[in-house]
Structures are given as C-alpha cells and as structure tokens.
Amino acid sequence: MGDTIAVEKISVDCKQHLRAINDTQDLLSGKWKVMIIGCLALGKKRYMELQRMVEGIGSKMLSKELQELEINGLITRTVQDTKPITVEYELTEYGRTLKPIIDAMALWGVQHRKKIITAK
Amino acid sequence: MGDTIAVEKISVDCKQHLRAINDTQDLLSGKWKVMIIGCLALGKKRYMELQRMVEGIGSKMLSKELQELEINGLITRTVQDTKPITVEYELTEYGRTLKPIIDAMALWGVQHRKKIITAK
DNA sequence: CAGCATCCCTTAAGATACTG
DNA sequence: CAGTATCTTAAGGGATGCTG
C-alpha cells in the first residue's frame, strides 16, 4: 500500500516533469525562436540586425516569431522615433531566465560538432 | 582596423553560436523527442512504457522519433528475447550529455507554470 | 526601415488498420 | 508487444511584392 502510493507519486511527478518540458518547448516552438533569443542574449538588436544575424530567416517569419515572443513576455519591442523609424528588440528580465537553456543548447551544439568532425 | 577585426571576430563567434544552437535544435526536432529523452533520463524503458508516459503520442510518432534518436546515437534499442518480444530503450552515454538541457527546460517550465498561475 | 498581405507548397503529425 | 503501412489534414514556412 505504501508502495502503491510511492509509485503513484513518482508517476505524478513524472507527468508534471514532462508537462513542464512540454510547456517550455511550446513557448520556444518554431524554427527560429531559440536563435532569436540567442541573438538578443547578446544585447538589444534592431529588426534588420536580427535578420542579418539569423541567416536564412525571412521577414515574415522574423516578425511573426518576434510577436509571439513579445506576447509571451520574453522580449520587448521599442519603436525609436527616428526617420525612418527603427525598432529595437530586447530580452525582458523574464526572457533572460531562458539563458541557461540557450547556453546549454549552444554548448552542447559546439561539443557535438567537435565530436562529429573528429569522428570522420 | 583593430576594431574591424574585433567586430568581425565577434560576428563570426556569433554565427558559430547560432549554428551550434541550430544543430542542437535539429537533433531534438519533432514534437516528442525532448519528452522521450526526459522519460529515458529516468532509466531504461520499454516501448509500451514510453507510450503510456508520453501522453498523446501515437505509435507511429513514437517509433519514428525513437528511430531518429537511435540514428543520432542518443539512445540504444535492445530486443529482449521473451515471448512475445519486448524492446528496451535506453539513453546512451552521449544521450545523457543532453541532461543539462532537459533539466533546464523542465526547471524553467515548472517556474513558468508557477508564474502563470500566480499571475491570474 | 520595419513589416504586412498574398500565394503556394512541403512537411509534420494524427487516425486507422494491419502484422510478426 | 512492438511496431509498419496508408491516407488525410493542418500547419509551418518560403517567395514575392507592397506600404507607411
């Protein structure tokens, strides 16, 4: 009986664990979000800068994913009153809490590439 | 001139950084891979166990994503000679190096959910 | 510069049914 | 139990052109 309770508890914990992973993944869904955040982790960036940094991204996808990130409170969008206007994107404090994830992914990617190359 | 070189170096570093992030994302692409790895991080699991743990995944997606993970050397697949046969999946040592990423995602997801709930 | 609108196409992924 | 085969759909995403 005690065992059953223990097993159920583990099972519940596991579900929550997986749900948490899923939540995170959802917020970072899309082909470019993680890279965009990776860019913004280096500091505030303008629309054009982002498009240049994130190689291959189109204007449509860039604005779409930026909007989603903004909606989720991960970045801010600030219009500069210049001529013509410029827009700056920046990670919010909350967005910065994603840094451990991004860093872990970047680090793993670097090691992985090393591994693949030496394996050849 | 020194500046130009410095800027270029930063630029190159950034590209590599983003490429690394991208590589990692590619290997974890698909709706279920991260969760599957999250399950296997708890220990070896059978096909059926995985399907029960990862709520909502269908048989087709499960085997597809497992195959991809195996191809990339992140998990092993072992057929047990029972009747009927059972198959066990397990993270490889290399697959286990993904743990920091998975953990970071799980942790963030938990915090995020807390934040959302208290915000209401 | 920053971004929207439109069109188009590929792919991911779900449902269902079947096999050794 | 551990998958495979087939079909279908929804969505993601690219290309292009246009606007304030």
mmCIF file of C-alpha atoms (C1' of nucleotides) in Angstrom:
data_model
loop_
_atom_site.group_PDB
_atom_site.id
_atom_site.type_symbol
_atom_site.label_atom_id
_atom_site.label_comp_id
_atom_site.label_asym_id
_atom_site.label_seq_id
_atom_site.Cartn_x
_atom_site.Cartn_y
_atom_site.Cartn_z
ATOM 1 C CA MET A 1 0.000 0.000 0.000
ATOM 2 C CA GLY A 2 2.784 2.353 0.901
ATOM 3 C CA ASP A 3 4.464 1.169 -2.238
ATOM 4 C CA THR A 4 1.452 1.939 -4.346
ATOM 5 C CA ILE A 5 1.325 5.455 -3.037
ATOM 6 C CA ALA A 6 5.028 5.876 -3.669
ATOM 7 C CA VAL A 7 4.722 4.586 -7.213
ATOM 8 C CA GLU A 8 1.781 6.844 -7.905
ATOM 9 C CA LYS A 9 3.698 9.783 -6.574
ATOM 10 C CA ILE A 10 6.602 9.038 -8.844
ATOM 11 C CA SER A 11 4.198 8.688 -11.726
ATOM 12 C CA VAL A 12 2.595 12.035 -10.971
ATOM 13 C CA ASP A 13 5.969 13.696 -10.622
ATOM 14 C CA CYS A 14 6.962 12.284 -13.966
ATOM 15 C CA LYS A 15 3.860 13.618 -15.668
ATOM 16 C CA GLN A 16 4.493 17.048 -14.254
ATOM 17 C CA HIS A 17 8.082 16.844 -15.329
ATOM 18 C CA LEU A 18 7.057 16.035 -18.860
ATOM 19 C CA ARG A 19 4.378 18.692 -18.827
ATOM 20 C CA ALA A 20 6.943 21.244 -17.760
ATOM 21 C CA ILE A 21 9.248 20.229 -20.579
ATOM 22 C CA ASN A 22 6.347 20.483 -22.953
ATOM 23 C CA ASP A 23 5.392 23.954 -21.751
ATOM 24 C CA THR A 24 8.907 25.199 -22.321
ATOM 25 C CA GLN A 25 9.050 23.650 -25.727
ATOM 26 C CA ASP A 26 5.773 25.272 -26.690
ATOM 27 C CA LEU A 27 6.997 28.732 -25.857
ATOM 28 C CA LEU A 28 10.132 28.125 -27.870
ATOM 29 C CA SER A 29 8.298 26.496 -30.750
ATOM 30 C CA GLY A 30 9.065 27.436 -34.304
ATOM 31 C CA LYS A 31 12.173 27.193 -36.359
ATOM 32 C CA TRP A 32 13.766 30.432 -35.231
ATOM 33 C CA LYS A 33 12.757 31.431 -31.702
ATOM 34 C CA VAL A 34 15.682 29.888 -29.920
ATOM 35 C CA MET A 35 18.134 31.509 -32.298
ATOM 36 C CA ILE A 36 16.413 34.858 -32.000
ATOM 37 C CA ILE A 37 16.699 34.661 -28.250
ATOM 38 C CA GLY A 38 20.291 33.590 -28.670
ATOM 39 C CA CYS A 39 20.896 36.813 -30.584
ATOM 40 C CA LEU A 40 19.064 39.003 -28.136
ATOM 41 C CA ALA A 41 21.015 37.441 -25.309
ATOM 42 C CA LEU A 42 23.959 39.410 -26.674
ATOM 43 C CA GLY A 43 22.092 42.685 -26.226
ATOM 44 C CA LYS A 44 19.313 44.689 -27.797
ATOM 45 C CA LYS A 45 19.019 44.400 -31.521
ATOM 46 C CA ARG A 46 17.151 46.074 -34.317
ATOM 47 C CA TYR A 47 14.904 44.260 -36.739
ATOM 48 C CA MET A 48 17.428 44.427 -39.533
ATOM 49 C CA GLU A 49 20.277 43.316 -37.332
ATOM 50 C CA LEU A 50 18.317 40.270 -36.316
ATOM 51 C CA GLN A 51 17.526 39.440 -39.894
ATOM 52 C CA ARG A 52 21.177 39.656 -40.790
ATOM 53 C CA MET A 53 22.269 37.597 -37.821
ATOM 54 C CA VAL A 54 19.763 34.834 -38.193
ATOM 55 C CA GLU A 55 20.819 33.574 -41.540
ATOM 56 C CA GLY A 56 18.025 32.420 -43.775
ATOM 57 C CA ILE A 57 15.095 33.854 -41.898
ATOM 58 C CA GLY A 58 12.561 35.762 -43.934
ATOM 59 C CA SER A 59 10.836 38.933 -42.958
ATOM 60 C CA LYS A 60 7.540 37.196 -42.400
ATOM 61 C CA MET A 61 8.895 34.585 -40.046
ATOM 62 C CA LEU A 62 11.008 37.092 -38.179
ATOM 63 C CA SER A 63 8.124 39.387 -37.349
ATOM 64 C CA LYS A 64 5.838 36.506 -36.585
ATOM 65 C CA GLU A 65 8.174 34.884 -34.109
ATOM 66 C CA LEU A 66 9.070 38.232 -32.578
ATOM 67 C CA GLN A 67 5.398 38.873 -31.989
ATOM 68 C CA GLU A 68 4.914 35.547 -30.310
ATOM 69 C CA LEU A 69 7.909 36.132 -28.094
ATOM 70 C CA GLU A 70 6.557 39.527 -27.164
ATOM 71 C CA ILE A 71 3.116 38.150 -26.380
ATOM 72 C CA ASN A 72 4.701 35.679 -24.027
ATOM 73 C CA GLY A 73 6.567 38.421 -22.255
ATOM 74 C CA LEU A 74 10.001 37.235 -23.259
ATOM 75 C CA ILE A 75 11.018 40.287 -25.260
ATOM 76 C CA THR A 76 10.095 43.937 -25.564
ATOM 77 C CA ARG A 77 9.611 45.910 -28.726
ATOM 78 C CA THR A 78 10.508 49.575 -28.692
ATOM 79 C CA VAL A 79 9.905 51.950 -31.561
ATOM 80 C CA GLN A 80 12.539 54.642 -31.896
ATOM 81 C CA ASP A 81 11.200 57.911 -33.215
ATOM 82 C CA THR A 82 13.787 58.355 -35.937
ATOM 83 C CA LYS A 83 13.414 58.842 -39.658
ATOM 84 C CA PRO A 84 12.696 56.365 -40.855
ATOM 85 C CA ILE A 85 11.622 54.611 -37.704
ATOM 86 C CA THR A 86 13.784 51.949 -36.169
ATOM 87 C CA VAL A 87 12.620 49.257 -33.801
ATOM 88 C CA GLU A 88 14.621 47.682 -31.056
ATOM 89 C CA TYR A 89 14.024 44.303 -29.548
ATOM 90 C CA GLU A 90 15.348 43.298 -26.198
ATOM 91 C CA LEU A 91 15.022 40.383 -23.833
ATOM 92 C CA THR A 92 12.890 41.097 -20.805
ATOM 93 C CA GLU A 93 14.121 40.083 -17.400
ATOM 94 C CA TYR A 94 11.881 37.079 -17.732
ATOM 95 C CA GLY A 95 13.268 36.297 -21.138
ATOM 96 C CA ARG A 96 16.710 36.337 -19.657
ATOM 97 C CA THR A 97 15.742 33.472 -17.381
ATOM 98 C CA LEU A 98 15.862 31.338 -20.509
ATOM 99 C CA LYS A 99 19.584 31.882 -20.745
ATOM 100 C CA PRO A 100 20.541 28.613 -19.013
ATOM 101 C CA ILE A 101 18.589 26.700 -21.629
ATOM 102 C CA ILE A 102 20.038 28.593 -24.552
ATOM 103 C CA ASP A 103 23.544 28.329 -23.161
ATOM 104 C CA ALA A 104 23.173 24.622 -22.584
ATOM 105 C CA MET A 105 21.988 24.173 -26.155
ATOM 106 C CA ALA A 106 24.801 26.267 -27.570
ATOM 107 C CA LEU A 107 27.407 24.421 -25.542
ATOM 108 C CA TRP A 108 26.063 21.035 -26.488
ATOM 109 C CA GLY A 109 25.945 22.028 -30.138
ATOM 110 C CA VAL A 110 29.576 23.066 -30.087
ATOM 111 C CA GLN A 111 30.689 19.813 -28.472
ATOM 112 C CA HIS A 112 28.519 17.845 -30.841
ATOM 113 C CA ARG A 113 30.102 19.440 -33.872
ATOM 114 C CA LYS A 114 33.538 18.691 -32.485
ATOM 115 C CA LYS A 115 32.524 15.101 -31.977
ATOM 116 C CA ILE A 116 31.159 14.743 -35.480
ATOM 117 C CA ILE A 117 34.247 16.247 -37.054
ATOM 118 C CA THR A 118 36.743 14.137 -35.135
ATOM 119 C CA ALA A 119 34.674 11.064 -35.850
ATOM 120 C CA LYS A 120 35.266 11.471 -39.563
ATOM 121 C CA MET B 1 41.426 48.477 -38.233
ATOM 122 C CA GLY B 2 41.875 46.630 -34.988
ATOM 123 C CA ASP B 3 38.262 47.394 -34.372
ATOM 124 C CA THR B 4 37.186 45.949 -37.649
ATOM 125 C CA ILE B 5 38.957 42.703 -36.904
ATOM 126 C CA ALA B 6 37.437 42.621 -33.444
ATOM 127 C CA VAL B 7 33.963 43.211 -34.816
ATOM 128 C CA GLU B 8 34.413 40.537 -37.426
ATOM 129 C CA LYS B 9 35.598 38.121 -34.795
ATOM 130 C CA ILE B 10 32.549 38.802 -32.678
ATOM 131 C CA SER B 11 30.403 38.368 -35.734
ATOM 132 C CA VAL B 12 31.989 35.021 -36.539
ATOM 133 C CA ASP B 13 31.639 33.876 -32.955
ATOM 134 C CA CYS B 14 28.004 34.812 -33.052
ATOM 135 C CA LYS B 15 27.378 32.845 -36.214
ATOM 136 C CA GLN B 16 29.008 29.803 -34.696
ATOM 137 C CA HIS B 17 26.985 30.267 -31.573
ATOM 138 C CA LEU B 18 23.774 30.352 -33.556
ATOM 139 C CA ARG B 19 24.861 27.425 -35.672
ATOM 140 C CA ALA B 20 25.518 25.423 -32.548
ATOM 141 C CA ILE B 21 22.086 26.241 -31.194
ATOM 142 C CA ASN B 22 20.627 25.248 -34.502
ATOM 143 C CA ASP B 23 22.460 21.928 -34.556
ATOM 144 C CA THR B 24 21.135 21.053 -31.148
ATOM 145 C CA GLN B 25 17.642 22.032 -32.112
ATOM 146 C CA ASP B 26 17.808 19.871 -35.211
ATOM 147 C CA LEU B 27 18.697 16.780 -33.271
ATOM 148 C CA LEU B 28 15.864 17.440 -30.872
ATOM 149 C CA SER B 29 13.409 18.346 -33.600
ATOM 150 C CA GLY B 30 9.927 16.949 -33.577
ATOM 151 C CA LYS B 31 7.123 17.238 -31.144
ATOM 152 C CA TRP B 32 8.144 14.441 -28.823
ATOM 153 C CA LYS B 33 11.892 13.902 -28.757
ATOM 154 C CA VAL B 34 12.641 16.058 -25.775
ATOM 155 C CA MET B 35 9.925 14.393 -23.753
ATOM 156 C CA ILE B 36 11.065 10.953 -24.793
ATOM 157 C CA ILE B 37 14.554 11.778 -23.629
ATOM 158 C CA GLY B 38 13.060 13.188 -20.456
ATOM 159 C CA CYS B 39 11.482 9.797 -19.841
ATOM 160 C CA LEU B 40 14.570 7.819 -20.650
ATOM 161 C CA ALA B 41 16.561 10.056 -18.332
ATOM 162 C CA LEU B 42 14.716 8.252 -15.538
ATOM 163 C CA GLY B 43 16.044 4.906 -16.688
ATOM 164 C CA LYS B 44 15.556 2.354 -19.418
ATOM 165 C CA LYS B 45 12.031 1.991 -20.669
ATOM 166 C CA ARG B 46 10.049 -0.315 -22.868
ATOM 167 C CA TYR B 47 8.115 0.804 -25.906
ATOM 168 C CA MET B 48 4.788 0.477 -24.155
ATOM 169 C CA GLU B 49 6.003 2.268 -21.076
ATOM 170 C CA LEU B 50 7.105 5.186 -23.178
ATOM 171 C CA GLN B 51 3.806 5.324 -24.948
ATOM 172 C CA ARG B 52 1.999 5.407 -21.632
ATOM 173 C CA MET B 53 4.293 8.038 -20.176
ATOM 174 C CA VAL B 54 4.267 10.387 -23.110
ATOM 175 C CA GLU B 55 0.619 11.236 -23.118
ATOM 176 C CA GLY B 56 -0.924 11.649 -26.523
ATOM 177 C CA ILE B 57 1.840 10.169 -28.632
ATOM 178 C CA GLY B 58 0.790 7.684 -31.231
ATOM 179 C CA SER B 59 2.569 4.512 -32.141
ATOM 180 C CA LYS B 60 3.750 5.909 -35.438
ATOM 181 C CA MET B 61 5.342 9.018 -33.977
ATOM 182 C CA LEU B 62 6.884 7.107 -31.121
ATOM 183 C CA SER B 63 8.707 4.653 -33.310
ATOM 184 C CA LYS B 64 9.694 7.329 -35.773
ATOM 185 C CA GLU B 65 11.237 9.579 -33.182
ATOM 186 C CA LEU B 66 12.888 6.670 -31.426
ATOM 187 C CA GLN B 67 14.496 5.660 -34.701
ATOM 188 C CA GLU B 68 15.823 9.134 -35.280
ATOM 189 C CA LEU B 69 17.226 9.303 -31.778
ATOM 190 C CA GLU B 70 18.891 5.957 -32.289
ATOM 191 C CA ILE B 71 20.392 7.009 -35.606
ATOM 192 C CA ASN B 72 21.915 10.017 -33.907
ATOM 193 C CA GLY B 73 23.451 7.838 -31.256
ATOM 194 C CA LEU B 74 21.429 9.246 -28.405
ATOM 195 C CA ILE B 75 19.633 6.061 -27.427
ATOM 196 C CA THR B 76 20.042 2.340 -27.814
ATOM 197 C CA ARG B 77 17.389 -0.168 -28.740
ATOM 198 C CA THR B 78 17.639 -3.642 -27.304
ATOM 199 C CA VAL B 79 15.375 -6.514 -28.204
ATOM 200 C CA GLN B 80 14.687 -8.895 -25.326
ATOM 201 C CA ASP B 81 14.159 -12.455 -26.419
ATOM 202 C CA THR B 82 10.956 -13.035 -24.499
ATOM 203 C CA LYS B 83 7.536 -14.161 -25.653
ATOM 204 C CA PRO B 84 6.288 -12.014 -27.063
ATOM 205 C CA ILE B 85 9.362 -9.927 -27.610
ATOM 206 C CA THR B 86 9.936 -6.811 -25.605
ATOM 207 C CA VAL B 87 12.158 -3.925 -26.562
ATOM 208 C CA GLU B 88 14.045 -1.688 -24.223
ATOM 209 C CA TYR B 89 15.222 1.789 -24.971
ATOM 210 C CA GLU B 90 17.960 3.493 -23.036
ATOM 211 C CA LEU B 91 19.941 6.681 -23.242
ATOM 212 C CA THR B 92 23.487 6.226 -24.416
ATOM 213 C CA GLU B 93 26.281 7.916 -22.557
ATOM 214 C CA TYR B 94 26.193 10.525 -25.259
ATOM 215 C CA GLY B 95 22.459 10.914 -24.912
ATOM 216 C CA ARG B 96 22.972 11.539 -21.231
ATOM 217 C CA THR B 97 25.047 14.595 -22.059
ATOM 218 C CA LEU B 98 21.760 16.189 -23.050
ATOM 219 C CA LYS B 99 20.616 16.088 -19.460
ATOM 220 C CA PRO B 100 21.606 19.687 -18.666
ATOM 221 C CA ILE B 101 19.375 20.894 -21.477
ATOM 222 C CA ILE B 102 16.436 18.745 -20.500
ATOM 223 C CA ASP B 103 16.797 19.674 -16.860
ATOM 224 C CA ALA B 104 16.983 23.344 -17.673
ATOM 225 C CA MET B 105 13.841 23.057 -19.756
ATOM 226 C CA ALA B 106 11.986 21.143 -17.082
ATOM 227 C CA LEU B 107 13.004 23.596 -14.393
ATOM 228 C CA TRP B 108 12.026 26.580 -16.461
ATOM 229 C CA GLY B 109 8.690 25.003 -17.322
ATOM 230 C CA VAL B 110 7.903 24.455 -13.663
ATOM 231 C CA GLN B 111 8.745 28.034 -12.758
ATOM 232 C CA HIS B 112 6.817 29.301 -15.717
ATOM 233 C CA ARG B 113 3.690 27.469 -14.697
ATOM 234 C CA LYS B 114 4.001 28.853 -11.201
ATOM 235 C CA LYS B 115 4.315 32.317 -12.625
ATOM 236 C CA ILE B 116 1.303 31.933 -14.861
ATOM 237 C CA ILE B 117 -0.855 30.598 -12.070
ATOM 238 C CA THR B 118 0.050 33.293 -9.559
ATOM 239 C CA ALA B 119 -0.443 35.920 -12.234
ATOM 240 C CA LYS B 120 -4.105 35.002 -12.551
ATOM 241 C "C1'" DC C 1 13.492 50.616 -42.099
ATOM 242 C "C1'" DA C 2 10.102 47.568 -40.427
ATOM 243 C "C1'" DG C 3 6.585 44.822 -41.506
ATOM 244 C "C1'" DC C 4 2.016 43.161 -43.625
ATOM 245 C "C1'" DA C 5 -0.622 40.584 -47.407
ATOM 246 C "C1'" DT C 6 -0.894 37.061 -50.548
ATOM 247 C "C1'" DC C 7 0.039 32.866 -52.661
ATOM 248 C "C1'" DC C 8 1.958 28.386 -52.645
ATOM 249 C "C1'" DC C 9 3.985 24.196 -51.194
ATOM 250 C "C1'" DT C 10 6.092 20.900 -48.309
ATOM 251 C "C1'" DT C 11 6.147 18.529 -44.183
ATOM 252 C "C1'" DA C 12 4.753 17.072 -39.569
ATOM 253 C "C1'" DA C 13 1.715 14.627 -37.483
ATOM 254 C "C1'" DG C 14 -2.902 12.325 -36.405
ATOM 255 C "C1'" DA C 15 -6.205 8.376 -37.346
ATOM 256 C "C1'" DT C 16 -6.897 3.954 -38.614
ATOM 257 C "C1'" DA C 17 -5.954 -0.576 -39.764
ATOM 258 C "C1'" DC C 18 -2.852 -4.383 -40.123
ATOM 259 C "C1'" DT C 19 1.436 -7.798 -38.989
ATOM 260 C "C1'" DG C 20 5.030 -10.995 -36.826
ATOM 261 C "C1'" DC D 1 4.113 -6.476 -27.547
ATOM 262 C "C1'" DA D 2 6.220 -3.678 -30.864
ATOM 263 C "C1'" DG D 3 5.816 -1.986 -34.448
ATOM 264 C "C1'" DT D 4 4.577 -0.893 -40.106
ATOM 265 C "C1'" DA D 5 1.505 0.888 -43.955
ATOM 266 C "C1'" DT D 6 -1.584 4.031 -45.798
ATOM 267 C "C1'" DC D 7 -4.312 8.014 -46.010
ATOM 268 C "C1'" DT D 8 -5.541 12.673 -44.843
ATOM 269 C "C1'" DT D 9 -5.260 17.036 -42.854
ATOM 270 C "C1'" DA D 10 -3.427 21.199 -40.622
ATOM 271 C "C1'" DA D 11 0.132 23.884 -40.056
ATOM 272 C "C1'" DG D 12 4.642 25.750 -40.798
ATOM 273 C "C1'" DG D 13 7.160 28.101 -43.502
ATOM 274 C "C1'" DG D 14 9.176 30.243 -48.052
ATOM 275 C "C1'" DA D 15 8.895 33.752 -52.013
ATOM 276 C "C1'" DT D 16 7.360 37.814 -53.659
ATOM 277 C "C1'" DG D 17 5.515 42.221 -53.724
ATOM 278 C "C1'" DC D 18 3.660 46.252 -51.385
ATOM 279 C "C1'" DT D 19 3.175 50.115 -47.669
ATOM 280 C "C1'" DG D 20 3.836 53.905 -44.091
#
